[in-house]
């Protein structure tokens, strides 16, 4: 399959023609923002809920930027870091050209997400995050119930990196779904829906990438790609402790679409709607402790923002 680079003359010509055509067709039209005439733009309660999401957006931004480019927010958008510490252990991955393009685009999308969030509801310094290979190895060992040998390294190759990526955007997706009914303001609702759309798209791309390789054995382990996804999803369900809200690429027919499929390119509930999670469920998962009060995993010192810090303060109460 031939992939046209955006920098090639043919691709640039096509893009230019489309943009000029679109501009000429829209110059005479009125395009309102689509907001209601009455209502609250940003409710005070919305701020904390959307700031909580910045923890996950920081995680994704650093993982994707470093994986594709070998550097992260400190170089790409230092103003969004706000003095927070650099991530631990993150590095450039050994990716093929197509996977590099996918992950670079994901990383730059996360930069824009952080900018949109912090511009709309304010923000906090980047939390300390552990994106080192050994942290991923611990997660995979927990998923399989024994120590993989050699230790899993998401930066080893493209397939390993995409399996590592399977861990990340879906958590943000179900968090946004869970946040949605609690928002009041029309500006914050519009922001969340825009973020959710792209997060769902990223998750779908990752799942399709892995779905095409579902039966492939992940070198050097005697486990298929599909089994990795099933084990990771099962681990997240155990950590979050609120039932099945996460499914791998293969499921029993009782969990398949309309109870008729055992392949599972997208994770969804009985009505094929996205699952949702609450902030405590999200923290139990990304901390890898099963306890929203006990930091660890990707956030050794815990997440930032009022919601995440409140759970830590509860733990420290005399």
Coordinates of N, CA, C and O in Angstrom, one line a residue, residues 197-273:
X197 N -14.5 12.5 20.8 CA -14.5 12.0 19.4 C -13.1 11.6 18.9 O -13.0 10.5 18.3
X198 N -12.1 12.4 19.3 CA -10.8 12.0 18.8 C -10.2 10.9 19.7 O -9.5 10.0 19.1
X199 N -10.4 10.9 21.0 CA -10.0 9.8 21.8 C -10.5 8.4 21.3 O -9.8 7.4 21.2
X200 N -11.8 8.4 21.0 CA -12.4 7.2 20.4 C -11.8 6.8 19.1 O -11.6 5.6 18.8
X201 N -11.5 7.8 18.3 CA -10.8 7.5 17.0 C -9.5 6.9 17.2 O -9.1 6.0 16.5
X202 N -8.7 7.5 18.2 CA -7.4 6.9 18.4 C -7.5 5.5 18.9 O -6.7 4.6 18.5
X203 N -8.4 5.2 19.8 CA -8.6 3.9 20.3 C -9.0 2.9 19.2 O -8.5 1.8 19.1
X204 N -9.8 3.4 18.3 CA -10.3 2.5 17.2 C -9.1 2.2 16.2 O -9.0 1.1 15.8
X205 N -8.2 3.2 16.0 CA -7.1 3.0 15.1 C -6.2 1.9 15.8 O -5.7 1.0 15.1
X206 N -5.9 2.1 17.1 CA -5.0 1.1 17.8 C -5.7 -0.3 17.7 O -5.0 -1.3 17.5
X207 N -6.9 -0.4 18.0 CA -7.6 -1.7 18.1 C -7.6 -2.3 16.7 O -7.4 -3.5 16.5
X208 N -7.8 -1.5 15.6 CA -7.8 -2.1 14.3 C -6.4 -2.5 13.9 O -6.3 -3.6 13.2
X209 N -5.4 -1.8 14.2 CA -4.0 -2.1 14.0 C -3.7 -3.5 14.6 O -3.1 -4.4 14.0
X210 N -4.2 -3.7 15.9 CA -3.9 -4.9 16.6 C -4.9 -6.0 16.1 O -4.5 -7.2 16.0
X211 N -6.1 -5.7 15.7 CA -7.0 -6.6 15.2 C -6.5 -7.3 14.0 O -6.7 -8.6 13.8
X212 N -5.9 -6.6 13.1 CA -5.3 -7.2 11.9 C -4.2 -8.2 12.2 O -3.9 -9.0 11.3
X213 N -3.7 -8.1 13.4 CA -2.6 -9.0 13.8 C -3.0 -9.9 14.9 O -2.1 -10.4 15.7
X214 N -4.3 -10.0 15.2 CA -4.8 -10.7 16.4 C -4.2 -12.1 16.6 O -3.9 -12.5 17.7
X215 N -4.0 -12.8 15.5 CA -3.5 -14.2 15.7 C -1.9 -14.3 15.7 O -1.4 -15.4 15.8
X216 N -1.3 -13.2 15.5 CA 0.2 -13.1 15.4 C 0.8 -13.3 16.8 O 0.3 -12.7 17.8
X217 N 1.8 -14.1 16.9 CA 2.5 -14.3 18.2 C 3.4 -13.2 18.4 O 4.2 -12.8 17.5
X218 N 3.4 -12.6 19.6 CA 4.2 -11.4 19.9 C 5.6 -12.0 20.3 O 5.8 -12.7 21.3
X219 N 6.6 -11.6 19.5 CA 8.0 -12.1 19.8 C 8.5 -11.3 21.0 O 8.3 -10.1 21.1
X220 N 9.2 -12.0 22.0 CA 9.6 -13.4 22.0 C 8.7 -14.2 22.9 O 9.2 -15.2 23.5
X221 N 7.4 -13.9 23.0 CA 6.5 -14.6 24.0 C 5.6 -15.6 23.2 O 5.3 -15.4 22.0
X222 N 5.1 -16.5 23.9 CA 4.2 -17.5 23.3 C 2.8 -17.1 23.5 O 1.9 -17.9 24.0
X223 N 2.5 -15.8 23.3 CA 1.2 -15.3 23.4 C 0.8 -14.4 22.2 O 1.7 -13.7 21.7
X224 N -0.4 -14.5 21.7 CA -0.9 -13.8 20.6 C -1.2 -12.4 20.9 O -1.4 -12.0 22.1
X225 N -1.3 -11.5 19.9 CA -1.8 -10.2 20.1 C -3.1 -10.1 20.8 O -3.3 -9.4 21.7
X226 N -4.0 -11.0 20.3 CA -5.4 -11.0 20.9 C -5.3 -11.3 22.4 O -6.0 -10.7 23.2
X227 N -4.4 -12.3 22.8 CA -4.4 -12.6 24.2 C -3.8 -11.4 25.0 O -4.3 -11.2 26.1
X228 N -2.9 -10.7 24.5 CA -2.4 -9.5 25.2 C -3.5 -8.6 25.5 O -3.7 -8.0 26.6
X229 N -4.4 -8.3 24.5 CA -5.5 -7.4 24.7 C -6.5 -7.9 25.7 O -7.0 -7.1 26.5
X230 N -6.8 -9.2 25.6 CA -7.7 -9.8 26.6 C -7.2 -9.7 28.0 O -7.9 -9.3 28.9
X231 N -5.9 -10.0 28.2 CA -5.3 -9.9 29.5 C -5.2 -8.5 30.0 O -5.5 -8.2 31.2
X232 N -4.9 -7.5 29.2 CA -4.8 -6.1 29.6 C -6.2 -5.6 30.0 O -6.4 -5.0 31.1
X233 N -7.2 -5.9 29.2 CA -8.5 -5.5 29.5 C -9.0 -6.1 30.8 O -9.7 -5.5 31.7
X234 N -8.7 -7.4 31.0 CA -9.1 -8.1 32.3 C -8.5 -7.5 33.5 O -9.1 -7.3 34.5
X235 N -7.2 -7.1 33.3 CA -6.5 -6.4 34.4 C -7.1 -5.1 34.8 O -7.4 -4.8 36.0
X236 N -7.5 -4.3 33.8 CA -8.1 -3.0 34.0 C -9.5 -3.2 34.7 O -9.8 -2.4 35.6
X237 N -10.2 -4.2 34.3 CA -11.5 -4.5 35.0 C -11.3 -4.9 36.5 O -12.0 -4.4 37.3
X238 N -10.2 -5.7 36.7 CA -9.9 -6.0 38.1 C -9.5 -4.8 38.9 O -10.0 -4.6 40.1
X239 N -8.7 -4.0 38.4 CA -8.2 -2.8 39.1 C -9.3 -1.8 39.4 O -9.4 -1.3 40.5
X240 N -10.2 -1.6 38.4 CA -11.2 -0.6 38.5 C -12.3 -1.1 39.5 O -13.0 -0.3 40.1
X241 N -12.5 -2.4 39.5 CA -13.4 -3.1 40.4 C -14.9 -2.7 40.3 O -15.6 -2.7 41.3
X242 N -15.3 -2.5 39.1 CA -16.7 -2.2 38.9 C -17.3 -2.9 37.7 O -18.1 -2.4 36.9
X243 N -17.0 -4.2 37.6 CA -17.5 -5.1 36.6 C -16.8 -4.9 35.2 O -15.7 -4.4 35.2
X244 N -17.4 -5.5 34.2 CA -16.8 -5.5 32.9 C -17.1 -4.2 32.2 O -18.3 -3.9 31.8
X245 N -16.1 -3.4 32.0 CA -16.2 -2.2 31.2 C -15.0 -2.1 30.2 O -14.7 -1.0 29.7
X246 N -14.4 -3.2 29.9 CA -13.2 -3.2 29.1 C -13.2 -4.6 28.5 O -13.3 -5.6 29.2
X247 N -13.0 -4.7 27.2 CA -13.0 -5.9 26.5 C -11.8 -6.0 25.5 O -11.5 -5.0 24.8
X248 N -11.2 -7.2 25.4 CA -10.1 -7.4 24.4 C -10.7 -7.6 23.0 O -11.9 -7.4 22.7
X249 N -9.8 -8.0 22.1 CA -10.2 -8.2 20.7 C -11.0 -9.5 20.4 O -11.5 -9.7 19.4
X250 N -11.0 -10.4 21.4 CA -11.8 -11.6 21.3 C -12.6 -11.7 22.6 O -12.1 -11.5 23.7
X251 N -13.9 -12.0 22.5 CA -14.8 -12.1 23.6 C -15.7 -13.3 23.4 O -15.9 -13.8 22.3
X252 N -16.3 -13.9 24.5 CA -17.4 -14.9 24.3 C -18.5 -14.2 23.6 O -18.7 -13.0 23.7
X253 N -19.3 -15.0 22.9 CA -20.4 -14.4 22.1 C -21.4 -13.6 23.0 O -22.1 -12.7 22.6
X254 N -21.5 -14.0 24.3 CA -22.4 -13.3 25.2 C -22.0 -11.8 25.4 O -22.8 -11.0 25.8
X255 N -20.7 -11.4 25.0 CA -20.3 -10.1 25.1 C -20.1 -9.4 23.7 O -19.9 -8.2 23.6
X256 N -20.3 -10.2 22.7 CA -20.2 -9.7 21.3 C -21.4 -8.9 20.9 O -22.4 -8.8 21.5
X257 N -21.2 -8.2 19.7 CA -22.3 -7.4 19.2 C -23.5 -8.2 19.0 O -23.5 -9.2 18.3
X258 N -24.6 -7.8 19.7 CA -25.9 -8.5 19.6 C -25.7 -10.0 19.9 O -26.5 -10.8 19.4
X259 N -24.8 -10.3 20.7 CA -24.5 -11.7 21.1 C -24.2 -12.6 19.9 O -24.5 -13.8 20.0
X260 N -23.7 -12.1 18.9 CA -23.5 -12.8 17.6 C -22.0 -12.9 17.2 O -21.7 -13.6 16.2
X261 N -21.2 -12.2 17.8 CA -19.8 -12.2 17.4 C -18.8 -12.5 18.5 O -19.1 -12.3 19.7
X262 N -17.7 -13.1 18.2 CA -16.7 -13.4 19.2 C -15.4 -12.5 18.9 O -14.6 -12.4 19.7
X263 N -15.4 -12.0 17.7 CA -14.4 -10.9 17.4 C -14.9 -9.6 17.9 O -16.1 -9.4 18.0
X264 N -14.0 -8.7 18.3 CA -14.4 -7.5 19.0 C -13.6 -6.3 18.7 O -12.8 -5.9 19.5
X265 N -13.7 -5.8 17.5 CA -12.8 -4.7 17.1 C -13.0 -3.5 17.9 O -12.1 -2.7 18.1
X266 N -14.3 -3.3 18.5 CA -14.5 -2.2 19.4 C -15.1 -2.7 20.7 O -15.9 -3.6 20.7
X267 N -14.7 -2.0 21.8 CA -15.2 -2.4 23.1 C -16.5 -1.6 23.4 O -16.5 -0.4 23.4
X268 N -17.6 -2.3 23.6 CA -18.9 -1.7 23.9 C -19.8 -2.6 24.7 O -19.6 -3.8 24.8
X269 N -20.8 -1.9 25.3 CA -21.7 -2.7 26.2 C -22.8 -3.4 25.4 O -22.8 -3.5 24.2
X270 N -23.8 -3.9 26.1 CA -24.9 -4.7 25.6 C -25.6 -3.9 24.4 O -26.0 -4.6 23.4
X271 N -25.7 -2.6 24.5 CA -26.4 -1.8 23.5 C -25.4 -1.2 22.5 O -25.7 -0.3 21.8
X272 N -24.1 -1.7 22.5 CA -23.1 -1.2 21.7 C -22.8 0.2 21.9 O -22.5 1.0 21.0
X273 N -22.9 0.6 23.2 CA -22.6 2.0 23.6 C -21.2 1.9 24.4 O -20.9 0.9 25.0

